[in-house]
mmCIF file of C-alpha atoms and ligand atoms in Angstrom:
data_model
loop_
_atom_site.group_PDB
_atom_site.id
_atom_site.type_symbol
_atom_site.label_atom_id
_atom_site.label_comp_id
_atom_site.label_asym_id
_atom_site.label_seq_id
_atom_site.Cartn_x
_atom_site.Cartn_y
_atom_site.Cartn_z
ATOM 1 C CA MET A 23 290.181 137.398 -56.438
ATOM 2 C CA GLY A 24 293.829 136.175 -56.882
ATOM 3 C CA GLU A 25 295.403 134.260 -54.986
ATOM 4 C CA VAL A 26 298.851 136.107 -53.692
ATOM 5 C CA ASP A 27 298.134 138.828 -55.698
ATOM 6 C CA PRO A 28 300.980 141.866 -54.665
ATOM 7 C CA ALA A 29 298.524 144.439 -55.677
ATOM 8 C CA PHE A 30 296.743 143.602 -52.041
ATOM 9 C CA ILE A 31 300.011 143.183 -50.189
ATOM 10 C CA GLN A 32 300.057 146.215 -47.144
ATOM 11 C CA ASP A 33 303.790 147.964 -46.694
ATOM 12 C CA PRO A 34 304.852 146.023 -43.484
ATOM 13 C CA GLN A 35 304.172 149.160 -41.161
ATOM 14 C CA HIS A 36 300.609 149.114 -42.140
ATOM 15 C CA ARG A 37 299.924 145.114 -41.640
ATOM 16 C CA PRO A 38 296.848 144.588 -38.863
ATOM 17 C CA LYS A 39 298.818 143.156 -35.816
ATOM 18 C CA PHE A 40 295.496 140.869 -34.108
ATOM 19 C CA SER A 41 297.495 142.709 -30.818
ATOM 20 C CA THR A 42 296.284 142.676 -28.003
ATOM 21 C CA ILE A 43 295.261 146.352 -27.086
ATOM 22 C CA GLN A 44 292.397 145.973 -24.639
ATOM 23 C CA PRO A 45 289.444 146.894 -27.241
ATOM 24 C CA GLU A 46 287.913 149.860 -25.472
ATOM 25 C CA ASP A 47 284.770 150.899 -26.874
ATOM 26 C CA ILE A 48 283.996 153.911 -29.032
ATOM 27 C CA PRO A 49 281.419 156.168 -27.434
ATOM 28 C CA VAL A 50 277.516 154.628 -27.905
ATOM 29 C CA ILE A 51 275.084 157.542 -27.617
ATOM 30 C CA ASP A 52 271.333 156.799 -26.970
ATOM 31 C CA LEU A 53 269.358 159.321 -29.319
ATOM 32 C CA SER A 54 265.993 158.409 -27.779
ATOM 33 C CA PRO A 55 265.751 161.996 -26.960
ATOM 34 C CA ILE A 56 265.596 163.162 -30.241
ATOM 35 C CA THR A 57 263.573 160.241 -31.634
ATOM 36 C CA ASN A 58 261.283 160.053 -28.910
ATOM 37 C CA HIS A 59 259.735 163.762 -28.842
ATOM 38 C CA THR A 60 257.021 163.506 -26.355
ATOM 39 C CA LEU A 61 259.530 162.134 -23.624
ATOM 40 C CA SER A 62 261.998 164.840 -24.593
ATOM 41 C CA ASP A 63 262.895 168.109 -22.345
ATOM 42 C CA SER A 64 265.095 170.137 -23.153
ATOM 43 C CA SER A 65 267.979 169.375 -20.388
ATOM 44 C CA SER A 66 267.808 165.455 -22.509
ATOM 45 C CA ILE A 67 268.332 167.374 -25.360
ATOM 46 C CA GLU A 68 271.336 169.854 -23.648
ATOM 47 C CA ASN A 69 273.290 166.817 -22.469
ATOM 48 C CA LEU A 70 272.918 165.097 -25.804
ATOM 49 C CA VAL A 71 273.916 167.255 -27.174
ATOM 50 C CA LYS A 72 276.946 167.570 -25.072
ATOM 51 C CA GLU A 73 277.839 163.777 -25.485
ATOM 52 C CA ILE A 74 277.951 164.260 -29.501
ATOM 53 C CA GLY A 75 280.666 167.063 -29.147
ATOM 54 C CA SER A 76 283.070 165.198 -27.294
ATOM 55 C CA ALA A 77 283.152 161.980 -28.945
ATOM 56 C CA CYS A 78 282.996 163.892 -32.326
ATOM 57 C CA LYS A 79 286.490 165.677 -30.229
ATOM 58 C CA GLU A 80 287.841 162.779 -28.833
ATOM 59 C CA TRP A 81 287.058 160.420 -31.215
ATOM 60 C CA GLY A 82 286.027 161.378 -33.848
ATOM 61 C CA PHE A 83 283.315 157.803 -34.375
ATOM 62 C CA PHE A 84 280.352 156.885 -31.957
ATOM 63 C CA GLN A 85 277.692 154.331 -32.429
ATOM 64 C CA VAL A 86 274.094 155.590 -32.085
ATOM 65 C CA THR A 87 271.360 153.303 -30.601
ATOM 66 C CA ASN A 88 267.273 154.166 -30.600
ATOM 67 C CA HIS A 89 268.365 155.960 -33.721
ATOM 68 C CA GLY A 90 264.710 155.842 -35.488
ATOM 69 C CA VAL A 91 265.928 153.786 -38.484
ATOM 70 C CA PRO A 92 262.973 151.335 -38.893
ATOM 71 C CA LEU A 93 264.895 147.396 -38.250
ATOM 72 C CA THR A 94 262.893 145.712 -40.999
ATOM 73 C CA LEU A 95 264.686 148.214 -43.572
ATOM 74 C CA ARG A 96 268.283 147.445 -42.697
ATOM 75 C CA GLN A 97 267.231 143.778 -42.779
ATOM 76 C CA ASN A 98 265.829 143.985 -46.001
ATOM 77 C CA ILE A 99 269.019 145.506 -47.812
ATOM 78 C CA GLU A 100 271.067 143.608 -45.991
ATOM 79 C CA ILE A 101 269.373 140.666 -47.328
ATOM 80 C CA ALA A 102 269.754 142.505 -50.502
ATOM 81 C CA SER A 103 273.110 142.889 -50.167
ATOM 82 C CA ARG A 104 274.087 139.292 -49.408
ATOM 83 C CA LEU A 105 271.636 137.655 -52.234
ATOM 84 C CA PHE A 106 273.814 140.525 -54.564
ATOM 85 C CA PHE A 107 277.491 139.425 -53.763
ATOM 86 C CA ALA A 108 276.249 135.638 -53.734
ATOM 87 C CA GLN A 109 275.701 135.483 -57.660
ATOM 88 C CA SER A 110 278.703 134.644 -59.858
ATOM 89 C CA LEU A 111 280.440 137.093 -60.997
ATOM 90 C CA GLU A 112 279.195 136.694 -64.623
ATOM 91 C CA GLU A 113 275.802 138.307 -63.395
ATOM 92 C CA LYS A 114 277.806 141.036 -61.187
ATOM 93 C CA ARG A 115 279.179 142.308 -63.936
ATOM 94 C CA LYS A 116 276.243 142.896 -65.705
ATOM 95 C CA VAL A 117 275.899 146.274 -63.712
ATOM 96 C CA SER A 118 279.568 147.089 -62.912
ATOM 97 C CA LYS A 119 280.902 150.069 -63.048
ATOM 98 C CA SER A 120 282.453 151.744 -66.645
ATOM 99 C CA GLU A 121 284.592 154.342 -67.797
ATOM 100 C CA ASN A 122 281.457 156.288 -67.875
ATOM 101 C CA ASN A 123 279.213 155.045 -64.923
ATOM 102 C CA THR A 124 281.034 154.906 -61.803
ATOM 103 C CA LEU A 125 278.162 153.332 -60.148
ATOM 104 C CA GLY A 126 277.653 149.906 -59.513
ATOM 105 C CA TYR A 127 279.936 146.375 -59.246
ATOM 106 C CA HIS A 128 283.436 146.890 -58.761
ATOM 107 C CA ASP A 129 286.101 144.837 -56.884
ATOM 108 C CA THR A 130 289.024 146.928 -57.722
ATOM 109 C CA GLU A 131 289.213 149.672 -55.480
ATOM 110 C CA HIS A 132 292.586 150.897 -54.319
ATOM 111 C CA THR A 133 293.358 152.638 -51.303
ATOM 112 C CA LYS A 134 296.462 154.363 -50.689
ATOM 113 C CA ASN A 135 297.713 152.643 -54.016
ATOM 114 C CA ILE A 136 296.990 149.085 -52.436
ATOM 115 C CA ARG A 137 294.106 146.800 -53.792
ATOM 116 C CA ASP A 138 291.206 146.550 -51.024
ATOM 117 C CA TRP A 139 290.275 142.884 -50.461
ATOM 118 C CA LYS A 140 286.386 143.253 -51.180
ATOM 119 C CA GLU A 141 283.617 143.686 -53.552
ATOM 120 C CA VAL A 142 281.140 146.524 -53.613
ATOM 121 C CA PHE A 143 277.915 148.156 -55.246
ATOM 122 C CA ASP A 144 277.723 151.865 -55.021
ATOM 123 C CA PHE A 145 274.212 153.515 -55.887
ATOM 124 C CA LEU A 146 273.375 157.207 -55.661
ATOM 125 C CA ALA A 147 270.960 158.895 -53.266
ATOM 126 C CA ARG A 148 270.006 161.184 -55.743
ATOM 127 C CA ASP A 149 269.161 159.637 -59.449
ATOM 128 C CA PRO A 150 270.843 161.654 -61.462
ATOM 129 C CA THR A 151 273.991 163.597 -59.843
ATOM 130 C CA PHE A 152 276.096 166.070 -61.016
ATOM 131 C CA ILE A 153 279.537 166.416 -60.719
ATOM 132 C CA PRO A 154 282.464 168.306 -62.399
ATOM 133 C CA LEU A 155 283.330 165.951 -65.527
ATOM 134 C CA THR A 156 287.397 166.735 -64.808
ATOM 135 C CA SER A 157 288.712 168.045 -61.824
ATOM 136 C CA ASP A 158 290.604 171.029 -63.557
ATOM 137 C CA GLU A 159 289.010 174.194 -61.490
ATOM 138 C CA HIS A 160 288.720 176.363 -64.777
ATOM 139 C CA ASP A 161 286.718 172.857 -66.661
ATOM 140 C CA ASP A 162 283.180 174.262 -66.085
ATOM 141 C CA ARG A 163 281.765 171.271 -67.573
ATOM 142 C CA LEU A 164 279.546 168.613 -65.368
ATOM 143 C CA THR A 165 278.959 164.688 -66.072
ATOM 144 C CA GLN A 166 275.990 163.115 -64.449
ATOM 145 C CA LEU A 167 275.766 160.049 -62.923
ATOM 146 C CA THR A 168 273.120 157.800 -63.132
ATOM 147 C CA ASN A 169 272.240 154.590 -61.166
ATOM 148 C CA GLN A 170 272.501 150.826 -61.859
ATOM 149 C CA SER A 171 269.927 148.071 -60.845
ATOM 150 C CA PRO A 172 270.641 144.757 -60.781
ATOM 151 C CA GLU A 173 267.907 142.441 -61.984
ATOM 152 C CA TYR A 174 268.471 140.195 -58.940
ATOM 153 C CA PRO A 175 267.414 140.386 -55.811
ATOM 154 C CA PRO A 176 263.967 141.301 -57.164
ATOM 155 C CA ASN A 177 263.109 145.287 -55.611
ATOM 156 C CA PHE A 178 266.412 145.758 -55.172
ATOM 157 C CA ARG A 179 266.080 149.580 -56.165
ATOM 158 C CA VAL A 180 262.904 150.388 -54.131
ATOM 159 C CA ILE A 181 265.017 148.195 -51.203
ATOM 160 C CA ILE A 182 267.570 150.373 -51.470
ATOM 161 C CA GLN A 183 265.999 153.878 -51.868
ATOM 162 C CA GLU A 184 263.627 153.237 -48.985
ATOM 163 C CA TYR A 185 267.226 152.545 -46.891
ATOM 164 C CA ILE A 186 268.570 155.706 -48.069
ATOM 165 C CA GLN A 187 265.442 158.090 -47.321
ATOM 166 C CA GLU A 188 266.019 157.280 -43.840
ATOM 167 C CA MET A 189 269.478 157.546 -43.536
ATOM 168 C CA GLU A 190 269.509 161.019 -44.949
ATOM 169 C CA LYS A 191 266.707 162.089 -42.296
ATOM 170 C CA LEU A 192 269.269 160.113 -39.682
ATOM 171 C CA CYS A 193 272.228 162.277 -41.208
ATOM 172 C CA PHE A 194 269.760 165.739 -40.988
ATOM 173 C CA LYS A 195 269.227 165.072 -37.109
ATOM 174 C CA LEU A 196 272.703 164.360 -36.413
ATOM 175 C CA LEU A 197 273.666 167.619 -38.284
ATOM 176 C CA GLU A 198 272.137 169.221 -35.884
ATOM 177 C CA LEU A 199 273.657 168.114 -33.130
ATOM 178 C CA ILE A 200 277.015 168.886 -34.402
ATOM 179 C CA ALA A 201 275.844 172.266 -35.287
ATOM 180 C CA LEU A 202 274.192 172.626 -31.557
ATOM 181 C CA SER A 203 277.446 171.552 -29.995
ATOM 182 C CA LEU A 204 279.708 173.892 -32.318
ATOM 183 C CA GLY A 205 277.555 176.696 -30.986
ATOM 184 C CA ILE A 206 275.759 177.750 -34.405
ATOM 185 C CA GLU A 207 272.422 177.101 -35.303
ATOM 186 C CA ALA A 208 271.121 173.634 -35.310
ATOM 187 C CA ASN A 209 270.157 174.237 -39.474
ATOM 188 C CA ARG A 210 273.327 175.945 -40.414
ATOM 189 C CA PHE A 211 274.472 172.663 -42.651
ATOM 190 C CA GLU A 212 270.969 172.015 -44.420
ATOM 191 C CA GLU A 213 271.961 174.366 -47.460
ATOM 192 C CA PHE A 214 274.335 172.378 -48.089
ATOM 193 C CA PHE A 215 272.250 169.635 -49.251
ATOM 194 C CA ILE A 216 268.606 170.035 -49.624
ATOM 195 C CA LYS A 217 269.620 170.740 -53.533
ATOM 196 C CA ASN A 218 271.815 168.289 -55.495
ATOM 197 C CA GLN A 219 273.566 166.512 -52.736
ATOM 198 C CA THR A 220 276.041 163.987 -53.816
ATOM 199 C CA SER A 221 275.491 161.707 -51.150
ATOM 200 C CA SER A 222 275.586 157.277 -52.004
ATOM 201 C CA ILE A 223 275.406 154.548 -50.348
ATOM 202 C CA ARG A 224 278.016 151.399 -51.178
ATOM 203 C CA LEU A 225 277.531 147.567 -50.685
ATOM 204 C CA ASN A 226 280.717 146.346 -49.042
ATOM 205 C CA HIS A 227 281.430 142.675 -49.095
ATOM 206 C CA TYR A 228 284.679 141.622 -48.083
ATOM 207 C CA PRO A 229 285.182 138.131 -48.764
ATOM 208 C CA PRO A 230 287.176 135.283 -46.677
ATOM 209 C CA CYS A 231 291.237 136.346 -47.520
ATOM 210 C CA PRO A 232 293.837 133.742 -47.374
ATOM 211 C CA TYR A 233 296.297 136.167 -45.728
ATOM 212 C CA PRO A 234 295.162 138.452 -43.725
ATOM 213 C CA GLY A 235 297.973 139.407 -42.209
ATOM 214 C CA LEU A 236 299.047 141.223 -45.243
ATOM 215 C CA ALA A 237 296.207 142.627 -46.908
ATOM 216 C CA LEU A 238 293.205 144.725 -45.628
ATOM 217 C CA GLY A 239 289.802 144.305 -46.362
ATOM 218 C CA VAL A 240 289.807 148.659 -46.871
ATOM 219 C CA GLY A 241 293.118 150.368 -46.498
ATOM 220 C CA ARG A 242 293.543 153.210 -43.508
ATOM 221 C CA HIS A 243 291.945 156.191 -44.856
ATOM 222 C CA LYS A 244 289.419 158.893 -44.086
ATOM 223 C CA ASP A 245 286.397 159.681 -44.878
ATOM 224 C CA PRO A 246 286.167 163.174 -47.234
ATOM 225 C CA GLY A 247 282.638 163.669 -46.765
ATOM 226 C CA ALA A 248 280.504 165.456 -43.934
ATOM 227 C CA LEU A 249 279.324 162.341 -42.252
ATOM 228 C CA THR A 250 279.352 158.505 -42.691
ATOM 229 C CA ILE A 251 277.093 156.068 -41.596
ATOM 230 C CA LEU A 252 277.771 152.652 -41.136
ATOM 231 C CA ALA A 253 275.848 149.889 -41.024
ATOM 232 C CA GLN A 254 278.360 146.753 -39.929
ATOM 233 C CA ASP A 255 277.220 143.035 -39.196
ATOM 234 C CA GLU A 256 278.425 140.858 -36.213
ATOM 235 C CA VAL A 257 281.541 139.344 -37.767
ATOM 236 C CA GLY A 258 283.617 142.724 -36.835
ATOM 237 C CA GLY A 259 287.056 143.953 -38.598
ATOM 238 C CA LEU A 260 286.401 147.534 -38.705
ATOM 239 C CA GLU A 261 289.484 149.650 -36.488
ATOM 240 C CA VAL A 262 289.526 153.095 -35.495
ATOM 241 C CA LYS A 263 292.645 155.020 -35.546
ATOM 242 C CA ARG A 264 292.252 156.200 -31.311
ATOM 243 C CA LYS A 265 293.301 159.678 -31.157
ATOM 244 C CA ALA A 266 294.410 159.451 -27.682
ATOM 245 C CA ASP A 267 297.636 157.426 -28.366
ATOM 246 C CA GLN A 268 297.083 155.955 -32.380
ATOM 247 C CA GLU A 269 296.368 152.766 -31.600
ATOM 248 C CA TRP A 270 294.168 150.868 -33.798
ATOM 249 C CA ILE A 271 291.167 149.843 -31.932
ATOM 250 C CA GLY A 272 288.708 147.581 -32.908
ATOM 251 C CA VAL A 273 285.033 148.691 -33.128
ATOM 252 C CA LYS A 274 283.060 146.007 -31.527
ATOM 253 C CA PRO A 275 279.768 145.000 -33.362
ATOM 254 C CA THR A 276 276.498 146.099 -31.608
ATOM 255 C CA LEU A 277 273.228 144.855 -33.007
ATOM 256 C CA ASP A 278 270.871 147.716 -34.723
ATOM 257 C CA ALA A 279 273.208 150.305 -33.820
ATOM 258 C CA TYR A 280 275.030 152.638 -36.617
ATOM 259 C CA ILE A 281 278.443 153.595 -36.521
ATOM 260 C CA ILE A 282 278.868 157.623 -37.163
ATOM 261 C CA ASN A 283 282.114 158.521 -38.304
ATOM 262 C CA VAL A 284 282.698 162.794 -38.317
ATOM 263 C CA GLY A 285 284.234 163.703 -42.068
ATOM 264 C CA ASP A 286 286.723 165.670 -43.722
ATOM 265 C CA ILE A 287 284.547 168.488 -44.392
ATOM 266 C CA ILE A 288 283.219 168.539 -40.836
ATOM 267 C CA GLN A 289 286.926 169.115 -40.010
ATOM 268 C CA VAL A 290 287.169 172.459 -42.449
ATOM 269 C CA TRP A 291 283.550 173.387 -41.608
ATOM 270 C CA SER A 292 284.846 173.394 -37.851
ATOM 271 C CA ASN A 293 288.477 174.272 -38.482
ATOM 272 C CA ASP A 294 289.837 171.500 -37.035
ATOM 273 C CA ALA A 295 287.332 171.400 -33.809
ATOM 274 C CA TYR A 296 286.139 168.037 -35.190
ATOM 275 C CA GLU A 297 288.927 166.012 -36.543
ATOM 276 C CA SER A 298 288.688 162.927 -39.087
ATOM 277 C CA VAL A 299 289.626 160.405 -38.237
ATOM 278 C CA GLU A 300 291.961 157.443 -39.837
ATOM 279 C CA HIS A 301 289.976 153.731 -40.242
ATOM 280 C CA ARG A 302 290.459 150.808 -42.300
ATOM 281 C CA VAL A 303 288.787 147.148 -42.294
ATOM 282 C CA VAL A 304 290.878 143.715 -41.073
ATOM 283 C CA VAL A 305 289.485 140.602 -43.015
ATOM 284 C CA ASN A 306 290.371 137.405 -41.824
ATOM 285 C CA SER A 307 290.263 133.434 -43.180
ATOM 286 C CA GLU A 308 287.572 132.333 -42.364
ATOM 287 C CA LYS A 309 284.267 134.291 -42.391
ATOM 288 C CA GLU A 310 283.133 136.695 -44.792
ATOM 289 C CA ARG A 311 281.979 140.077 -44.010
ATOM 290 C CA PHE A 312 279.444 142.706 -45.146
ATOM 291 C CA SER A 313 278.572 146.334 -44.209
ATOM 292 C CA ILE A 314 276.881 149.137 -45.686
ATOM 293 C CA PRO A 315 278.184 153.145 -45.335
ATOM 294 C CA PHE A 316 276.020 156.026 -46.635
ATOM 295 C CA PHE A 317 278.411 158.763 -47.640
ATOM 296 C CA PHE A 318 276.522 162.327 -46.994
ATOM 297 C CA TYR A 319 277.920 164.167 -49.649
ATOM 298 C CA PRO A 320 276.706 168.470 -50.162
ATOM 299 C CA ALA A 321 276.258 169.395 -53.912
ATOM 300 C CA HIS A 322 279.045 169.814 -56.162
ATOM 301 C CA GLU A 323 279.009 173.500 -55.837
ATOM 302 C CA THR A 324 279.362 173.424 -52.530
ATOM 303 C CA GLU A 325 282.390 175.419 -51.550
ATOM 304 C CA VAL A 326 283.849 173.548 -48.525
ATOM 305 C CA LYS A 327 285.821 176.387 -45.995
ATOM 306 C CA PRO A 328 286.001 176.839 -42.400
ATOM 307 C CA LEU A 329 282.577 178.220 -40.942
ATOM 308 C CA GLU A 330 282.651 182.051 -40.603
ATOM 309 C CA GLU A 331 280.915 181.839 -36.690
ATOM 310 C CA LEU A 332 283.740 179.696 -35.651
ATOM 311 C CA ILE A 333 286.603 181.718 -37.214
ATOM 312 C CA ASN A 334 288.287 184.874 -35.525
ATOM 313 C CA GLU A 335 292.009 187.127 -34.972
ATOM 314 C CA GLN A 336 292.969 184.347 -32.460
ATOM 315 C CA ASN A 337 291.158 181.033 -34.236
ATOM 316 C CA PRO A 338 292.038 182.060 -37.866
ATOM 317 C CA SER A 339 291.057 179.643 -40.951
ATOM 318 C CA LYS A 340 292.985 177.000 -40.693
ATOM 319 C CA TYR A 341 292.350 175.845 -44.616
ATOM 320 C CA ARG A 342 291.416 177.718 -48.397
ATOM 321 C CA PRO A 343 288.237 177.311 -49.919
ATOM 322 C CA TYR A 344 287.997 173.978 -52.092
ATOM 323 C CA LYS A 345 284.796 173.157 -54.288
ATOM 324 C CA TRP A 346 283.701 169.751 -52.984
ATOM 325 C CA GLY A 347 282.549 169.074 -56.459
ATOM 326 C CA LYS A 348 286.311 168.919 -57.963
ATOM 327 C CA PHE A 349 287.399 167.099 -54.919
ATOM 328 C CA ILE A 350 285.665 164.477 -55.371
ATOM 329 C CA THR A 351 285.894 164.199 -59.088
ATOM 330 C CA HIS A 352 290.118 164.413 -58.435
ATOM 331 C CA ARG A 353 289.440 161.056 -55.954
ATOM 332 C CA LYS A 354 287.579 158.896 -57.937
ATOM 333 C CA ASN A 355 289.804 159.380 -60.918
ATOM 334 C CA THR A 356 292.582 158.192 -58.964
ATOM 335 C CA ASN A 357 290.996 155.263 -56.548
ATOM 336 C CA PHE A 358 290.742 152.038 -59.502
ATOM 337 C CA LYS A 359 294.464 152.003 -60.400
ATOM 338 C CA ASN A 360 297.951 152.064 -58.599
ATOM 339 C CA GLN A 361 299.212 155.707 -59.316
ATOM 340 C CA ASN A 362 302.695 155.834 -57.429
ATOM 341 C CA VAL A 363 301.411 158.891 -56.259
ATOM 342 C CA GLU A 364 299.356 160.322 -53.298
ATOM 343 C CA ASN A 365 295.732 161.180 -53.907
ATOM 344 C CA ILE A 366 294.132 164.752 -52.891
ATOM 345 C CA GLN A 367 293.731 164.519 -49.294
ATOM 346 C CA ILE A 368 292.277 167.717 -47.057
ATOM 347 C CA TYR A 369 295.553 168.413 -45.689
ATOM 348 C CA HIS A 370 296.575 169.524 -49.140
ATOM 349 C CA TYR A 371 294.746 172.552 -47.939
ATOM 350 C CA LYS A 372 295.278 173.305 -44.934
ATOM 351 C CA LEU A 373 296.908 176.562 -44.535
ATOM 352 C CA ALA A 374 300.228 176.820 -42.977
HETATM 353 O O1 AKG B 429 283.550 148.573 -43.810
HETATM 354 C C1 AKG B 429 283.652 148.755 -42.834
HETATM 355 O O2 AKG B 429 283.237 149.039 -41.892
HETATM 356 C C2 AKG B 429 284.293 150.618 -43.347
HETATM 357 C C3 AKG B 429 284.107 151.054 -44.432
HETATM 358 C C4 AKG B 429 285.147 151.982 -45.524
HETATM 359 O O3 AKG B 429 285.443 152.790 -43.920
HETATM 360 C C5 AKG B 429 284.157 152.570 -46.458
HETATM 361 O O4 AKG B 429 283.748 152.425 -47.059
HETATM 362 O O5 AKG B 429 284.806 154.379 -46.280
HETATM 363 FE FE1 FE2 B 430 285.495 154.996 -44.464
#
């Protein structure tokens, strides 16, 4: 990455403040009532559902502990990620994203048209995955996406696949809890993911940055999918916009916990009962940072709209329906260059 390259410079109002805001911890939720079936009774599950409901409503972000994902799998993928990024740019570019293949290594992603101070490796949960070829709603053609596998570190593909399986299991459990907290059937969301889900995992590496007051690792954004499960290392840098006062709050690294955030799709399904929350990543001049988000995305043909059970005359639908595949194709096509126009956002589907 270059020295002071203007592509990375945030507008003054979006630069990190490194200020004195007291970090208030986002909620930490103990999932043992569902991971430890023999011990749990219905009242502990009811309490858990309530906790999840208030965390989704008040924060849109929370951490989970006792989540059932084996620590060794997380350690394996964290080590693999470090080994992969420690290679020369030339090696990493052997598995570069290209015009025809959006998976693999890249370091030029833009968020809101400003370049992010990061390099990433993207990998699909389903190989192959089908998404629309173009975002034109009249164009029915699909494109097939497939994974790239680096030669180094060895077993990269197996390590990442084992980890993805655990992420999916956790997502299904969390979606059940979220459904219950909205007062609907526990398995209400399952159908959107059983066939043709478009989920993916990303390895993020944020190198030390010589001007951390001007650039961001990832600019402010909301995640477009249903849920994100994030593993962050001990360095810290993720900030969440607190709903109560719109201040940026740092998310303290917690050993072996996962950070969960509600994405735009849950916002729409719940008809705004739960909202996706803006977040960003600040970088620092000394330490590199690694993180691994898993993005839980439904099948491309999913029509996203508020659930019928949650709308009525008093609470009419707040969104026009949209096709998930078209949305994500539009996003993918606009994330890699400065376009001087805003790319697609969920509020574009909001009914007045
Ligand atoms: O690295 C992080 O902590 C968050 C990354 C993120 O928000 C994203 O990739 O969508
Ligand atoms: Fe994100």
